[in-house]
């Protein structure tokens, strides 16, 4: 070993103290949810319930009104469902739809990590929902919290001959890295064991009693599609397919999108590829990587507790040596893999097994009925007849997957009946857009995102159309705060909320997701956004090289300047303008 390394010493953060006192994530959650007089739960339980897949929120649109009436905030709970690889059966979909419309706010959210979210559940209905999930073999254990979260998996149907095998690895990794505490089953399921979960124990053989210093994310990508944004993950696994067979995975480590405004010691970072591991060893390799973060991550300062900061502190060479030591063998050299795109293939696509897949465009992942577009109802009716599965994509869209030739005509009629869309009538910019939830439910939001980006894109589309670029694919993303849920730092055009109506604007990420953007302008409003994009988009239309993507163009002409390796911009530092 080249050097001695220790975890940072000092006073533990409040969350570490909560975990220490939690009795393996129990806290006083059970008692808090029986308390009849308030929709709120105590701070310790607010943090601990994240490990159970839920966040306490309130409707921020109603805060001022309720404050004037001397009422407590409109407390409610979001529950995020653990769906490795974003896959759900029709039965599971129908349960989620029913729950959303009876105990939620009438909508479903497809997240950027291929999971369901239901918003607007009052405290006294959370247990009811947890038990509804259990009835269709779903759960929310470890969907949030300082543990490994929902494992992402590429949904590219062109790779369907190996897709099932890769999905199996996503599921195996997810199950293997679940917490073993009985708390979830005791509190929500009255001690029932969810089918398919590991045998519970009163110890945590992987996590230990304090779990991880911060959240941990794993994604599996299937080249040529980087739809999972594999370099944004704590562990990014890149499938290596040789002679039509999956042999193993290139491993990239230390990605993460979160940062804090004005604190340059926090920053987005891309994962770095460290080598190749055969497929039969990949679950163990993920465990060993996770335990290095468990042992050496920062438990004194949560802003610097993510895995990316651990690797930057200990050094990538030390990390590789330590990983090889824990594995008992050396990780092999990286094998060749090439990405070409990140977006989804909309509409009908035929898989190699003869089955069909239809990808719906769902703007910002919000599934609801609106006038003239009964999206939620249409998907519900499809679920009633569908015999395959649904796959939620990392771009917040929905694939109706594994449709047999016999069922294809029936589902196509329902698509037409309910006016569901593959997005072809939208611009390529809109089809490549992502926004986080933000206001009114996210307590961290500084500015609008999901509710604002569609209207902003309409105005940018006018500029795009004037420049003759309606079908030019440009990745655009918006986050309401710098925590990075929409992976805006990986967008060719990115916006991160700074305050009401104001955003930091980022440019220069690569189209395929292997280079971060850099801050171009700070704290600007819509008028300035549109003025800047008018100039840039018109220059792009006139000066671009053949096949050149927008992110590459703004780097080439010097609007933003890459670092020496061309990958990790420090997105907290303004670009040269």
mmCIF file of C-alpha atoms in Angstrom, residues 382-517:
data_model
loop_
_atom_site.group_PDB
_atom_site.id
_atom_site.type_symbol
_atom_site.label_atom_id
_atom_site.label_comp_id
_atom_site.label_asym_id
_atom_site.label_seq_id
_atom_site.Cartn_x
_atom_site.Cartn_y
_atom_site.Cartn_z
ATOM 1 C CA UNK A 382 -53.031 -0.708 -21.417
ATOM 2 C CA UNK A 383 -51.968 -2.301 -18.114
ATOM 3 C CA UNK A 384 -55.276 -4.165 -17.986
ATOM 4 C CA UNK A 385 -54.480 -6.047 -21.215
ATOM 5 C CA UNK A 386 -50.667 -6.003 -21.341
ATOM 6 C CA UNK A 387 -48.901 -9.346 -20.783
ATOM 7 C CA UNK A 388 -45.310 -8.058 -20.804
ATOM 8 C CA UNK A 389 -43.904 -5.453 -18.435
ATOM 9 C CA UNK A 390 -43.362 -1.725 -18.123
ATOM 10 C CA UNK A 391 -39.858 -0.272 -18.065
ATOM 11 C CA UNK A 392 -39.313 3.200 -16.677
ATOM 12 C CA UNK A 393 -36.420 4.837 -18.487
ATOM 13 C CA UNK A 394 -33.663 7.021 -16.980
ATOM 14 C CA UNK A 395 -34.997 9.835 -19.173
ATOM 15 C CA UNK A 396 -38.337 9.738 -17.315
ATOM 16 C CA UNK A 397 -40.209 8.051 -20.140
ATOM 17 C CA UNK A 398 -42.123 4.771 -20.145
ATOM 18 C CA UNK A 399 -41.568 1.710 -22.302
ATOM 19 C CA UNK A 400 -44.426 -0.724 -22.808
ATOM 20 C CA UNK A 401 -42.075 -3.673 -23.119
ATOM 21 C CA UNK A 402 -42.250 -7.210 -24.460
ATOM 22 C CA UNK A 403 -45.479 -6.821 -26.349
ATOM 23 C CA UNK A 404 -46.240 -9.998 -28.276
ATOM 24 C CA UNK A 405 -47.139 -9.643 -31.961
ATOM 25 C CA UNK A 406 -50.628 -10.835 -31.022
ATOM 26 C CA UNK A 407 -51.078 -8.022 -28.461
ATOM 27 C CA UNK A 408 -49.435 -5.262 -30.511
ATOM 28 C CA UNK A 409 -52.596 -4.343 -32.442
ATOM 29 C CA UNK A 410 -54.675 -4.165 -29.232
ATOM 30 C CA UNK A 411 -52.167 -1.880 -27.522
ATOM 31 C CA UNK A 412 -51.760 0.293 -30.609
ATOM 32 C CA UNK A 413 -55.539 0.873 -30.642
ATOM 33 C CA UNK A 414 -55.404 1.985 -27.003
ATOM 34 C CA UNK A 415 -52.476 4.299 -27.772
ATOM 35 C CA UNK A 416 -54.571 5.908 -30.500
ATOM 36 C CA UNK A 417 -57.778 5.946 -28.451
ATOM 37 C CA UNK A 418 -56.169 7.840 -25.573
ATOM 38 C CA UNK A 419 -53.995 10.049 -27.785
ATOM 39 C CA UNK A 420 -50.778 8.786 -26.190
ATOM 40 C CA UNK A 421 -47.652 9.995 -27.899
ATOM 41 C CA UNK A 422 -44.147 8.959 -28.821
ATOM 42 C CA UNK A 423 -43.315 12.669 -28.961
ATOM 43 C CA UNK A 424 -42.651 12.862 -32.699
ATOM 44 C CA UNK A 425 -44.644 16.077 -32.975
ATOM 45 C CA UNK A 426 -42.408 17.682 -30.331
ATOM 46 C CA UNK A 427 -39.002 19.137 -31.016
ATOM 47 C CA UNK A 428 -35.905 17.009 -30.479
ATOM 48 C CA UNK A 429 -34.963 19.460 -27.724
ATOM 49 C CA UNK A 430 -38.127 18.672 -25.763
ATOM 50 C CA UNK A 431 -37.699 14.936 -26.311
ATOM 51 C CA UNK A 432 -34.223 15.199 -24.775
ATOM 52 C CA UNK A 433 -35.305 17.192 -21.715
ATOM 53 C CA UNK A 434 -35.352 16.250 -18.031
ATOM 54 C CA UNK A 435 -36.491 18.202 -14.972
ATOM 55 C CA UNK A 436 -36.588 17.262 -11.315
ATOM 56 C CA UNK A 437 -39.771 17.578 -9.223
ATOM 57 C CA UNK A 438 -38.730 20.759 -7.394
ATOM 58 C CA UNK A 439 -41.622 22.987 -6.257
ATOM 59 C CA UNK A 440 -44.084 22.655 -4.661
ATOM 60 C CA UNK A 441 -43.167 19.446 -2.816
ATOM 61 C CA UNK A 442 -39.364 19.309 -2.593
ATOM 62 C CA UNK A 443 -38.117 21.006 0.548
ATOM 63 C CA UNK A 444 -34.707 21.727 -1.034
ATOM 64 C CA UNK A 445 -36.016 23.516 -4.127
ATOM 65 C CA UNK A 446 -34.771 27.054 -4.725
ATOM 66 C CA UNK A 447 -36.519 27.561 -8.065
ATOM 67 C CA UNK A 448 -39.100 25.867 -10.271
ATOM 68 C CA UNK A 449 -38.088 22.988 -12.543
ATOM 69 C CA UNK A 450 -40.765 20.452 -13.547
ATOM 70 C CA UNK A 451 -43.503 23.097 -13.775
ATOM 71 C CA UNK A 452 -41.282 25.659 -15.512
ATOM 72 C CA UNK A 453 -39.070 23.832 -18.015
ATOM 73 C CA UNK A 454 -41.874 22.907 -20.496
ATOM 74 C CA UNK A 455 -42.814 26.569 -20.958
ATOM 75 C CA UNK A 456 -39.181 27.628 -21.269
ATOM 76 C CA UNK A 457 -38.612 24.973 -23.923
ATOM 77 C CA UNK A 458 -41.564 26.346 -25.884
ATOM 78 C CA UNK A 459 -39.762 29.697 -26.029
ATOM 79 C CA UNK A 460 -36.404 28.107 -26.864
ATOM 80 C CA UNK A 461 -38.120 26.042 -29.568
ATOM 81 C CA UNK A 462 -39.037 29.276 -31.341
ATOM 82 C CA UNK A 463 -35.324 30.100 -31.478
ATOM 83 C CA UNK A 464 -34.498 26.531 -32.554
ATOM 84 C CA UNK A 465 -37.092 26.589 -35.338
ATOM 85 C CA UNK A 466 -35.957 29.986 -36.594
ATOM 86 C CA UNK A 467 -32.440 28.575 -36.839
ATOM 87 C CA UNK A 468 -33.680 25.474 -38.714
ATOM 88 C CA UNK A 469 -32.722 23.037 -35.955
ATOM 89 C CA UNK A 470 -36.112 21.535 -35.022
ATOM 90 C CA UNK A 471 -34.823 17.949 -35.259
ATOM 91 C CA UNK A 472 -31.371 18.641 -33.824
ATOM 92 C CA UNK A 473 -30.925 16.623 -30.623
ATOM 93 C CA UNK A 474 -29.632 18.742 -27.745
ATOM 94 C CA UNK A 475 -29.688 17.473 -24.157
ATOM 95 C CA UNK A 476 -31.353 20.078 -21.889
ATOM 96 C CA UNK A 477 -31.999 19.611 -18.171
ATOM 97 C CA UNK A 478 -33.163 21.658 -15.208
ATOM 98 C CA UNK A 479 -32.780 21.187 -11.450
ATOM 99 C CA UNK A 480 -34.500 23.341 -8.862
ATOM 100 C CA UNK A 481 -31.449 23.188 -6.585
ATOM 101 C CA UNK A 482 -27.799 22.090 -6.810
ATOM 102 C CA UNK A 483 -28.399 18.557 -5.499
ATOM 103 C CA UNK A 484 -28.489 17.357 -9.090
ATOM 104 C CA UNK A 485 -31.463 14.973 -9.265
ATOM 105 C CA UNK A 486 -31.996 15.742 -12.958
ATOM 106 C CA UNK A 487 -28.247 15.435 -13.667
ATOM 107 C CA UNK A 488 -28.259 18.984 -15.074
ATOM 108 C CA UNK A 489 -24.454 19.205 -14.872
ATOM 109 C CA UNK A 490 -24.368 16.529 -17.574
ATOM 110 C CA UNK A 491 -26.606 18.468 -19.960
ATOM 111 C CA UNK A 492 -25.387 20.291 -23.056
ATOM 112 C CA UNK A 493 -27.653 23.084 -21.798
ATOM 113 C CA UNK A 494 -28.217 22.892 -18.056
ATOM 114 C CA UNK A 495 -30.024 25.068 -15.527
ATOM 115 C CA UNK A 496 -29.632 24.826 -11.763
ATOM 116 C CA UNK A 497 -31.943 26.895 -9.562
ATOM 117 C CA UNK A 498 -30.414 29.743 -7.581
ATOM 118 C CA UNK A 499 -33.569 31.499 -6.358
ATOM 119 C CA UNK A 500 -37.147 32.223 -7.463
ATOM 120 C CA UNK A 501 -37.046 32.686 -11.237
ATOM 121 C CA UNK A 502 -33.237 32.655 -11.353
ATOM 122 C CA UNK A 503 -30.788 29.992 -12.504
ATOM 123 C CA UNK A 504 -27.141 29.271 -13.065
ATOM 124 C CA UNK A 505 -26.709 28.325 -16.728
ATOM 125 C CA UNK A 506 -24.316 25.529 -17.715
ATOM 126 C CA UNK A 507 -22.920 24.621 -21.118
ATOM 127 C CA UNK A 508 -20.515 22.181 -22.695
ATOM 128 C CA UNK A 509 -21.355 18.644 -21.575
ATOM 129 C CA UNK A 510 -20.968 15.971 -24.204
ATOM 130 C CA UNK A 511 -23.957 14.483 -25.994
ATOM 131 C CA UNK A 512 -23.000 10.951 -24.899
ATOM 132 C CA UNK A 513 -22.456 11.834 -21.230
ATOM 133 C CA UNK A 514 -18.682 11.563 -20.815
ATOM 134 C CA UNK A 515 -17.952 15.243 -20.118
ATOM 135 C CA UNK A 516 -19.487 17.621 -17.598
ATOM 136 C CA UNK A 517 -20.769 21.080 -18.374
#
